[in-house]
CSV table of C-alpha atoms in Angstrom, one decimal:
chain,number,residue,atom,x,y,z
A,1,MET,CA,0.0,0.0,0.0
A,2,ALA,CA,1.3,3.5,-0.9
A,3,SER,CA,2.5,5.5,2.1
A,4,LEU,CA,0.7,8.7,3.0
A,5,LEU,CA,4.0,10.1,4.3
A,6,SER,CA,6.8,11.8,2.4
A,7,GLU,CA,10.4,10.5,2.7
A,8,ARG,CA,11.3,13.3,5.1
A,9,GLN,CA,8.2,12.6,7.3
A,10,LYS,CA,9.1,8.8,7.3
A,11,GLU,CA,12.6,9.6,8.5
A,12,GLU,CA,11.4,11.9,11.3
A,13,LEU,CA,8.9,9.3,12.4
A,14,HIS,CA,11.5,6.5,12.5
A,15,ARG,CA,13.9,8.7,14.5
A,16,SER,CA,11.2,9.6,17.0
A,17,ILE,CA,10.3,5.9,17.5
A,18,LEU,CA,14.0,5.1,17.9
A,19,ASP,CA,14.4,7.8,20.5
A,20,TYR,CA,11.3,6.4,22.3
A,21,LEU,CA,12.6,2.8,22.2
A,22,HIS,CA,16.0,3.8,23.5
A,23,SER,CA,14.5,5.8,26.4
A,24,GLN,CA,12.4,2.8,27.4
A,25,ASN,CA,15.4,0.4,27.2
A,26,PHE,CA,13.8,-1.6,24.4
A,27,THR,CA,17.3,-2.5,23.1
A,28,GLU,CA,16.3,-5.4,20.8
A,29,ALA,CA,13.5,-3.4,19.2
A,30,PHE,CA,15.8,-0.4,18.9
A,31,ASN,CA,18.5,-2.4,17.1
A,32,ALA,CA,15.9,-4.2,14.9
A,33,LEU,CA,14.4,-0.9,13.7
A,34,GLN,CA,17.8,0.6,13.0
A,35,SER,CA,18.7,-2.4,11.0
A,36,GLU,CA,15.5,-2.5,8.9
A,37,SER,CA,15.1,1.3,8.4
A,38,GLY,CA,18.8,1.7,7.6
A,39,ILE,CA,19.0,4.7,10.0
A,40,GLN,CA,21.9,5.0,12.5
A,41,TYR,CA,20.5,7.0,15.4
A,42,THR,CA,22.5,8.3,18.3
A,43,PRO,CA,20.3,9.6,21.2
A,44,ASP,CA,20.9,13.2,22.1
A,45,PRO,CA,18.9,15.0,24.9
A,46,LYS,CA,19.2,18.2,22.9
A,47,ALA,CA,17.9,16.7,19.6
A,48,LYS,CA,14.4,17.6,18.4
A,49,TYR,CA,13.5,13.9,18.5
A,50,ASN,CA,14.0,13.7,22.2
A,51,GLY,CA,10.6,12.9,23.7
A,52,LEU,CA,8.9,13.9,20.4
A,53,LEU,CA,6.7,10.8,20.1
A,54,GLU,CA,5.2,11.2,23.6
A,55,LYS,CA,4.5,14.9,22.9
A,56,LYS,CA,2.8,14.1,19.6
A,57,TRP,CA,0.8,11.3,21.2
A,58,THR,CA,-0.5,13.5,24.1
A,59,SER,CA,-1.3,16.4,21.7
A,60,VAL,CA,-3.4,14.0,19.5
A,61,ILE,CA,-5.4,12.9,22.5
A,62,ARG,CA,-6.0,16.5,23.5
A,63,LEU,CA,-7.1,17.4,19.9
A,64,GLN,CA,-9.5,14.4,19.8
A,65,LYS,CA,-11.1,15.6,23.0
A,66,LYS,CA,-11.3,19.1,21.6
A,67,ILE,CA,-12.9,17.9,18.4
A,68,MET,CA,-15.5,15.9,20.3
A,69,ASP,CA,-16.4,19.0,22.4
A,70,LEU,CA,-16.7,21.1,19.3
A,71,GLU,CA,-18.9,18.6,17.6
A,72,ASN,CA,-21.2,18.5,20.6
A,73,ARG,CA,-21.4,22.3,20.6
A,74,ASN,CA,-22.0,22.4,16.9
A,75,ALA,CA,-24.9,19.8,17.2
A,76,LEU,CA,-26.5,22.0,19.9
A,77,LEU,CA,-26.1,25.2,17.8
A,78,VAL,CA,-27.6,23.5,14.7
A,79,GLU,CA,-30.6,22.3,16.7
A,80,GLU,CA,-31.1,25.8,18.1
A,81,LEU,CA,-30.8,27.3,14.6
A,82,ASN,CA,-33.3,24.9,13.1
A,83,THR,CA,-35.9,25.7,15.8
A,84,SER,CA,-35.3,29.5,15.7
A,85,PRO,CA,-38.0,31.9,14.5
A,86,GLY,CA,-35.8,33.0,11.6
A,87,LYS,CA,-35.3,29.4,10.3
A,88,ARG,CA,-39.0,28.7,10.6
A,89,ALA,CA,-39.7,31.9,8.6
A,90,ALA,CA,-37.2,31.0,6.0
A,91,SER,CA,-39.2,27.8,5.2
A,92,GLN,CA,-42.6,29.5,5.3
A,93,ALA,CA,-44.2,28.7,2.0
A,94,ASP,CA,-46.1,32.0,1.6
A,95,TRP,CA,-43.4,34.5,2.5
A,96,VAL,CA,-43.2,37.6,0.4
A,97,PRO,CA,-40.7,40.4,0.7
A,98,ARG,CA,-41.2,43.3,3.1
A,99,ALA,CA,-39.1,46.3,4.1
A,100,PRO,CA,-36.4,46.7,5.2
A,101,PRO,CA,-34.1,44.5,3.1
A,102,ARG,CA,-31.6,42.2,4.9
A,103,HIS,CA,-28.6,43.6,3.1
A,104,VAL,CA,-27.8,46.5,0.8
A,105,LEU,CA,-24.8,45.6,-1.4
A,106,THR,CA,-22.7,48.5,-2.7
A,107,GLY,CA,-19.7,48.5,-4.9
A,108,HIS,CA,-20.8,48.9,-8.5
A,109,ARG,CA,-20.0,52.2,-10.2
A,110,GLY,CA,-22.8,51.8,-12.8
A,111,VAL,CA,-26.4,50.6,-13.1
A,112,VAL,CA,-27.0,47.1,-11.9
A,113,ASN,CA,-28.6,45.3,-14.9
A,114,ARG,CA,-29.0,41.8,-13.6
A,115,VAL,CA,-28.8,39.7,-10.5
A,116,THR,CA,-28.8,35.9,-10.2
A,117,PHE,CA,-28.4,33.3,-7.4
A,118,HIS,CA,-26.1,30.3,-7.3
A,119,PRO,CA,-28.2,27.1,-7.4
A,120,VAL,CA,-26.5,25.6,-4.4
A,121,PHE,CA,-24.3,28.0,-2.4
A,122,SER,CA,-25.2,31.3,-0.7
A,123,LEU,CA,-23.9,33.4,-3.6
A,124,VAL,CA,-25.5,36.1,-5.6
A,125,VAL,CA,-24.0,37.6,-8.8
A,126,SER,CA,-24.6,41.0,-10.3
A,127,ALA,CA,-23.9,42.4,-13.7
A,128,SER,CA,-23.4,46.1,-14.2
A,129,GLU,CA,-23.0,49.0,-16.7
A,130,ASP,CA,-19.6,49.5,-15.1
A,131,SER,CA,-18.5,46.4,-17.3
A,132,THR,CA,-17.9,44.2,-14.3
A,133,VAL,CA,-19.5,41.1,-12.7
A,134,LYS,CA,-19.4,41.0,-8.9
A,135,ILE,CA,-19.8,38.0,-6.6
A,136,TRP,CA,-21.4,38.4,-3.1
A,137,ASP,CA,-22.3,36.2,-0.2
A,138,TRP,CA,-26.0,37.0,0.2
A,139,GLU,CA,-26.2,35.5,3.7
A,140,THR,CA,-23.5,37.7,5.2
A,141,GLY,CA,-23.7,40.6,2.8
A,142,GLU,CA,-20.0,40.4,2.1
A,143,PHE,CA,-18.4,41.1,-1.2
A,144,GLU,CA,-16.3,38.2,-2.6
A,145,ARG,CA,-14.7,39.1,-5.9
A,146,THR,CA,-15.0,41.1,-9.2
A,147,LEU,CA,-14.8,39.5,-12.6
A,148,LYS,CA,-13.2,41.7,-15.3
A,149,GLY,CA,-13.1,40.9,-18.9
A,150,HIS,CA,-15.9,42.6,-20.6
A,151,THR,CA,-15.1,46.1,-22.1
A,152,ARG,CA,-18.6,47.5,-22.0
A,153,ALA,CA,-21.8,47.2,-20.0
A,154,VAL,CA,-22.7,43.7,-18.8
A,155,HIS,CA,-26.4,43.0,-19.3
A,156,ASP,CA,-27.0,39.4,-18.0
A,157,VAL,CA,-25.5,36.6,-15.9
A,158,ASP,CA,-26.7,33.1,-15.3
A,159,PHE,CA,-25.3,29.9,-13.6
A,160,ASP,CA,-25.7,26.5,-15.2
A,161,PRO,CA,-28.0,24.0,-13.4
A,162,LYS,CA,-25.1,22.6,-11.3
A,163,GLY,CA,-23.5,26.0,-10.6
A,164,ASP,CA,-20.2,25.0,-12.2
A,165,LEU,CA,-20.2,27.6,-14.9
A,166,LEU,CA,-21.3,31.2,-15.1
A,167,VAL,CA,-22.3,33.0,-18.3
A,168,SER,CA,-22.3,36.7,-18.9
A,169,CYS,CA,-23.1,38.9,-21.9
A,170,SER,CA,-22.3,42.5,-22.8
A,171,SER,CA,-22.6,45.5,-25.1
A,172,ASP,CA,-19.1,44.5,-26.3
A,173,LEU,CA,-20.9,42.0,-28.5
A,174,THR,CA,-19.5,39.0,-26.6
A,175,ILE,CA,-20.7,36.2,-24.3
A,176,LYS,CA,-18.2,34.9,-21.7
A,177,LEU,CA,-18.0,31.7,-19.8
A,178,TRP,CA,-16.4,31.6,-16.4
A,179,ASP,CA,-15.3,28.5,-14.5
A,180,VAL,CA,-16.7,28.7,-11.0
A,181,GLN,CA,-14.5,25.9,-9.7
A,182,ASN,CA,-11.3,27.4,-11.1
A,183,GLU,CA,-11.4,30.8,-9.4
A,184,TYR,CA,-13.9,32.1,-12.0
A,185,LYS,CA,-11.4,31.9,-14.8
A,186,ASN,CA,-12.7,33.1,-18.2
A,187,ILE,CA,-12.6,29.9,-20.2
A,188,LYS,CA,-14.5,30.9,-23.4
A,189,THR,CA,-15.6,34.0,-25.2
A,190,LEU,CA,-18.4,33.5,-27.7
A,191,VAL,CA,-18.6,35.8,-30.7
A,192,GLY,CA,-21.3,36.1,-33.3
A,193,HIS,CA,-23.9,38.7,-32.4
A,194,ASP,CA,-23.6,42.0,-34.4
A,195,HIS,CA,-25.0,44.3,-31.7
A,196,VAL,CA,-25.5,44.5,-27.9
A,197,VAL,CA,-26.1,41.1,-26.3
A,198,SER,CA,-29.0,41.6,-23.9
A,199,THR,CA,-29.5,38.1,-22.6
A,200,ALA,CA,-27.5,34.9,-22.2
A,201,ARG,CA,-29.1,31.9,-20.3
A,202,PHE,CA,-28.3,28.3,-19.9
A,203,MET,CA,-30.8,25.8,-21.2
A,204,PRO,CA,-32.0,23.3,-18.5
A,205,SER,CA,-29.7,20.6,-19.9
A,206,GLY,CA,-26.7,22.8,-19.1
A,207,ASP,CA,-24.9,22.0,-22.4
A,208,LEU,CA,-26.5,24.9,-24.4
A,209,ILE,CA,-26.8,28.6,-24.0
A,210,VAL,CA,-29.5,30.8,-25.6
A,211,SER,CA,-28.9,34.5,-26.2
A,212,ALA,CA,-30.8,37.5,-27.5
A,213,SER,CA,-29.5,40.7,-29.0
A,214,ARG,CA,-30.2,44.1,-30.3
A,215,ASP,CA,-29.3,42.7,-33.7
A,216,THR,CA,-32.9,41.2,-33.6
A,217,SER,CA,-31.7,37.6,-33.5
A,218,ILE,CA,-31.8,34.8,-31.0
A,219,ARG,CA,-28.8,32.4,-31.0
A,220,VAL,CA,-28.2,28.9,-29.5
A,221,TRP,CA,-24.6,28.0,-28.5
A,222,ASP,CA,-22.8,24.8,-27.7
A,223,VAL,CA,-21.1,25.2,-24.3
A,224,ALA,CA,-18.4,22.7,-24.8
A,225,LEU,CA,-17.4,23.9,-28.3
A,226,GLY,CA,-18.2,27.6,-27.9
A,227,HIS,CA,-19.8,27.6,-31.3
A,228,CYS,CA,-23.1,29.1,-32.4
A,229,LEU,CA,-25.3,26.2,-33.5
A,230,LYS,CA,-28.5,28.0,-34.6
A,231,THR,CA,-29.7,31.6,-35.3
A,232,TYR,CA,-33.4,32.3,-35.1
A,233,SER,CA,-34.9,35.4,-36.7
A,234,GLY,CA,-38.4,36.8,-36.5
A,235,HIS,CA,-38.4,39.9,-34.3
A,236,SER,CA,-38.0,43.2,-36.1
A,237,GLN,CA,-36.3,45.1,-33.3
A,238,TRP,CA,-34.1,44.8,-30.3
A,239,VAL,CA,-34.8,41.4,-28.5
A,240,ARG,CA,-34.7,42.4,-24.8
A,241,SER,CA,-34.8,38.9,-23.3
A,242,VAL,CA,-35.1,35.2,-24.1
A,243,LEU,CA,-35.8,32.4,-21.6
A,244,PRO,CA,-36.3,28.6,-21.8
A,245,CYS,CA,-39.2,26.8,-20.2
A,246,ASP,CA,-38.4,24.1,-17.5
A,247,ASP,CA,-37.9,21.2,-20.0
A,248,GLY,CA,-36.1,23.3,-22.6
A,249,ARG,CA,-38.5,22.6,-25.4
A,250,LEU,CA,-39.8,26.2,-25.8
A,251,LEU,CA,-38.3,29.7,-25.6
A,252,VAL,CA,-40.1,32.9,-24.8
A,253,SER,CA,-38.8,36.3,-26.0
A,254,ALA,CA,-39.6,39.9,-25.3
A,255,CYS,CA,-38.9,42.6,-27.8
A,256,ASN,CA,-38.9,46.4,-28.6
A,257,ASP,CA,-41.4,45.6,-31.4
A,258,HIS,CA,-44.2,45.5,-28.7
A,259,THR,CA,-44.5,41.7,-29.0
A,260,ALA,CA,-43.5,38.6,-27.1
A,261,ARG,CA,-43.0,35.3,-28.8
A,262,ILE,CA,-42.8,31.6,-28.1
A,263,TRP,CA,-40.3,29.6,-30.2
A,264,ASP,CA,-39.6,25.9,-30.6
A,265,ALA,CA,-36.1,25.7,-29.1
A,266,GLN,CA,-35.1,22.9,-31.4
A,267,THR,CA,-36.2,24.3,-34.8
A,268,GLY,CA,-36.7,28.0,-34.2
A,269,GLU,CA,-40.3,27.8,-35.4
A,270,VAL,CA,-42.5,30.6,-33.9
A,271,LYS,CA,-45.2,28.9,-32.0
A,272,MET,CA,-47.1,32.0,-30.8
A,273,ASP,CA,-47.1,35.7,-31.1
A,274,PHE,CA,-48.4,37.7,-28.1
A,275,LEU,CA,-49.9,41.0,-29.4
A,276,GLY,CA,-51.4,43.5,-27.1
A,277,HIS,CA,-48.7,45.7,-25.4
A,278,GLU,CA,-48.7,49.2,-26.6
A,279,ASN,CA,-45.0,49.8,-26.1
A,280,VAL,CA,-41.7,47.9,-25.6
A,281,VAL,CA,-42.0,44.5,-23.9
A,282,GLU,CA,-39.3,44.5,-21.3
A,283,VAL,CA,-39.7,41.0,-19.8
A,284,ALA,CA,-41.5,37.7,-20.6
A,285,ILE,CA,-41.4,34.6,-18.4
A,286,PHE,CA,-43.0,31.2,-18.3
A,287,ALA,CA,-45.3,30.4,-15.4
A,288,PRO,CA,-44.2,27.5,-13.3
A,289,ILE,CA,-46.4,24.4,-13.1
A,290,ALA,CA,-47.3,25.3,-9.5
A,291,ALA,CA,-49.1,28.5,-10.8
A,292,TYR,CA,-51.3,26.7,-13.3
A,293,PRO,CA,-54.3,26.0,-10.9
A,294,HIS,CA,-54.3,29.6,-9.7
A,295,ILE,CA,-54.1,31.1,-13.3
A,296,ARG,CA,-56.8,28.8,-14.5
A,297,GLU,CA,-59.1,29.9,-11.6
A,298,LEU,CA,-58.3,33.5,-12.3
A,299,ALA,CA,-59.1,33.2,-16.0
A,300,GLY,CA,-62.2,31.1,-15.5
A,301,LEU,CA,-60.6,28.2,-17.3
A,302,SER,CA,-61.4,24.6,-16.5
A,303,THR,CA,-60.0,23.8,-13.1
A,304,THR,CA,-60.2,20.1,-13.8
A,305,ASP,CA,-57.5,20.4,-16.6
A,306,ARG,CA,-54.6,18.4,-15.3
A,307,ASN,CA,-52.2,19.3,-18.1
A,308,LYS,CA,-48.8,20.1,-16.5
A,309,ALA,CA,-46.6,20.5,-19.5
A,310,PRO,CA,-44.1,23.3,-19.1
A,311,GLY,CA,-44.8,26.5,-21.1
A,312,LEU,CA,-48.6,26.7,-21.0
A,313,PHE,CA,-48.8,30.2,-19.6
A,314,VAL,CA,-46.7,33.3,-19.9
A,315,ALA,CA,-46.4,36.6,-18.1
A,316,THR,CA,-45.1,39.8,-19.8
A,317,GLY,CA,-44.4,43.3,-18.6
A,318,GLY,CA,-43.6,46.4,-20.6
A,319,ARG,CA,-43.2,50.1,-20.9
A,320,ASP,CA,-47.0,50.5,-21.1
A,321,LYS,CA,-46.9,49.9,-17.3
A,322,LEU,CA,-49.0,46.8,-17.7
A,323,ILE,CA,-48.4,43.1,-16.8
A,324,LYS,CA,-50.3,40.6,-18.9
A,325,LEU,CA,-51.0,37.0,-18.3
A,326,TRP,CA,-51.3,34.9,-21.5
A,327,ASP,CA,-52.5,31.5,-22.6
A,328,ALA,CA,-49.6,30.2,-24.6
A,329,THR,CA,-51.7,27.7,-26.6
A,330,THR,CA,-54.2,30.3,-27.8
A,331,GLY,CA,-52.3,33.6,-27.6
A,332,GLN,CA,-55.2,35.1,-25.7
A,333,VAL,CA,-54.7,37.6,-22.8
A,334,LEU,CA,-56.1,36.1,-19.7
A,335,ARG,CA,-55.7,39.1,-17.4
A,336,ASN,CA,-54.2,42.6,-17.3
A,337,LEU,CA,-52.6,43.5,-14.0
A,338,ALA,CA,-52.5,47.3,-13.7
A,339,GLY,CA,-51.0,49.3,-10.8
A,340,HIS,CA,-47.4,50.3,-11.6
A,341,THR,CA,-47.0,53.9,-12.6
A,342,ASN,CA,-43.8,53.4,-14.7
A,343,TRP,CA,-42.2,50.8,-16.9
A,344,VAL,CA,-42.4,47.2,-15.7
A,345,ARG,CA,-38.9,45.8,-15.8
A,346,ALA,CA,-38.9,42.5,-13.9
A,347,LEU,CA,-41.3,39.6,-13.1
A,348,VAL,CA,-40.9,36.6,-10.8
A,349,PHE,CA,-43.4,33.9,-10.0
A,350,HIS,CA,-43.5,33.0,-6.3
A,351,PRO,CA,-42.3,29.4,-5.7
A,352,THR,CA,-45.7,28.4,-4.4
A,353,GLY,CA,-47.3,29.6,-7.7
A,354,LYS,CA,-49.8,31.7,-5.7
A,355,PHE,CA,-48.2,35.1,-6.4
A,356,LEU,CA,-46.5,37.0,-9.2
A,357,LEU,CA,-44.0,39.6,-8.1
A,358,SER,CA,-43.2,42.6,-10.3
A,359,ALA,CA,-40.5,45.4,-10.1
A,360,ALA,CA,-40.7,48.7,-12.0
A,361,ASP,CA,-39.3,52.1,-12.7
A,362,ASP,CA,-41.7,53.5,-10.1
A,363,TYR,CA,-39.1,52.2,-7.5
A,364,SER,CA,-41.6,49.6,-6.2
A,365,ILE,CA,-42.1,45.9,-5.9
A,366,ARG,CA,-45.6,44.6,-6.1
A,367,VAL,CA,-47.1,41.2,-5.1
A,368,TRP,CA,-50.1,40.0,-7.1
A,369,ASP,CA,-52.5,37.3,-5.9
A,370,LEU,CA,-52.9,35.0,-9.0
A,371,LYS,CA,-56.3,33.7,-7.8
A,372,THR,CA,-57.9,37.2,-7.7
A,373,GLY,CA,-55.6,39.3,-9.9
A,374,ARG,CA,-55.3,41.9,-7.1
A,375,CYS,CA,-52.2,43.6,-5.8
A,376,THR,CA,-52.0,42.4,-2.2
A,377,LYS,CA,-48.7,44.1,-1.2
A,378,VAL,CA,-46.6,47.0,-2.3
A,379,VAL,CA,-43.0,47.6,-1.2
A,380,ASP,CA,-42.8,51.3,-1.9
A,381,ALA,CA,-39.3,52.8,-2.4
A,382,ALA,CA,-37.7,49.4,-2.6
A,383,HIS,CA,-34.8,51.3,-4.2
A,384,SER,CA,-34.1,55.0,-4.5
A,385,HIS,CA,-34.2,54.7,-8.3
A,386,PHE,CA,-35.6,52.4,-11.1
A,387,VAL,CA,-35.7,48.7,-10.1
A,388,GLY,CA,-34.5,46.9,-13.2
A,389,THR,CA,-33.9,43.4,-12.1
A,390,MET,CA,-35.3,40.9,-9.6
A,391,THR,CA,-34.8,37.2,-9.0
A,392,TRP,CA,-35.7,34.5,-6.5
A,393,GLY,CA,-33.2,32.1,-4.8
A,394,ARG,CA,-32.6,28.8,-6.6
A,395,ALA,CA,-31.3,26.7,-3.7
A,396,LEU,CA,-33.5,24.5,-1.6
A,397,VAL,CA,-33.8,24.8,2.2
A,398,SER,CA,-31.4,22.5,4.0
A,399,GLY,CA,-32.7,18.9,4.2
A,400,ALA,CA,-34.8,19.1,1.1
A,401,LYS,CA,-34.3,15.8,-0.8
A,402,ALA,CA,-35.6,14.3,-4.0
A,403,PRO,CA,-38.1,11.4,-3.7
A,404,ALA,CA,-36.4,8.1,-2.8
A,405,ASP,CA,-38.0,6.3,-5.7
A,406,GLY,CA,-36.1,8.5,-8.1
A,407,THR,CA,-39.3,10.2,-9.5
A,408,ALA,CA,-39.4,13.9,-10.2
A,409,LYS,CA,-40.5,16.2,-7.5
A,410,SER,CA,-44.0,17.5,-7.8
A,411,ALA,CA,-44.6,21.2,-7.7
A,412,GLU,CA,-46.0,20.9,-4.2
A,413,ASP,CA,-42.9,19.1,-3.0
A,414,ASP,CA,-40.6,21.7,-4.4
A,415,VAL,CA,-42.4,24.9,-3.4
A,416,GLU,CA,-42.3,24.0,0.3
A,417,LYS,CA,-38.5,23.7,0.3
A,418,LYS,CA,-37.2,26.4,-2.0
A,419,ILE,CA,-35.3,28.9,0.1
A,420,ASN,CA,-36.9,32.3,0.7
A,421,VAL,CA,-34.6,35.0,-0.6
A,422,LEU,CA,-35.1,37.6,-3.2
A,423,ALA,CA,-32.6,39.9,-4.8
A,424,THR,CA,-33.2,43.2,-6.7
A,425,GLY,CA,-30.9,45.5,-8.6
A,426,SER,CA,-31.3,49.1,-9.5
A,427,VAL,CA,-30.2,52.3,-11.3
A,428,ASP,CA,-29.2,53.4,-7.8
A,429,LEU,CA,-26.1,51.1,-8.2
A,430,THR,CA,-27.2,48.8,-5.3
A,431,ILE,CA,-28.3,45.2,-4.9
A,432,LYS,CA,-30.8,44.5,-2.2
A,433,ILE,CA,-31.3,41.1,-0.5
A,434,TRP,CA,-34.8,40.4,0.9
A,435,THR,CA,-35.3,37.6,3.4
A,436,PRO,CA,-37.7,36.8,6.2
């Protein structure tokens, strides 16, 4: 069996043992070890090996006792933490943000365009007009590092499903991949768009990236090769965003041409046009399956419909200050949600599917009850300037596990366990973290 010790460590161990055997008058063992190890050792009271074995032995025992004491204390602290009011609040299914925020993160010198959470660790990443990407610990509020490489404004950031890679895109016409496990080293730069790249997101499989640009196109990229595989055209103006649905079969885009569209992610075929906004559509997102029953009830659709295919409903927000809920199969508006007094810039469905959260240039965050279509909560002055981005945490509360039989989690299983944390970013140059 290969030794765990280096040659120097072996020699020091042998000399320490020889010193111990000599001090205990174990002459035969002393001579035998000298012979087999090939070390000629002359005991010296002033040598560093004198009494070294006994000292190491007693220090190991002390360390073992200390470790046991620390483990016991840690177990007590974990138990106390798990039963604390804050922990209980963190796992409350219906939590929605309220002032004040837990942390206000400062450091960017330009508008914060996008925030995103790591799918496992307590990290939040921000993209800014100052051409940098910054990494923060959202639990402590501490700044961790700045990623430099883009030469103009960074518009979007996203982690792959495992959290091993980070993608960013910029006005410098590039998309960059960063290796999270290798000190966030920039490992690839994807080039192909002819104008500002406004969105870059990983597909659910993690092996593809979808991007949208001011050049009016949507592109699909191979992560491993760094090549553009497909280019989809159809919008006539700046494509503000593009997102995949949960299974990656469909894409939804928002555009300056006042429309949102659903695309077949594989072929680029336009499946549906959403016509109804009277100005630029800033954001378009798919509703999670957990929201389907509430949307159907709101719209007066059949509540016995059990279709749980991803991509059945879409929410959009635009510069006409309206939020619209759409039936993705018919292209019909199911409900207009009016209340914001300026451009709607960000939308997030609550993990339970019961609420839709919106952020706007009126500085506020609003919470909409999807069963009634009413605004049930307003966080006024959430920022001191336009609120341009908002995202919900992706990690699960500690202890959340997939079903033992290997089947996929149901929406009900997942919503109870997704961690309660929201991040917003603003023209006021700050990121705010909202927790119970």
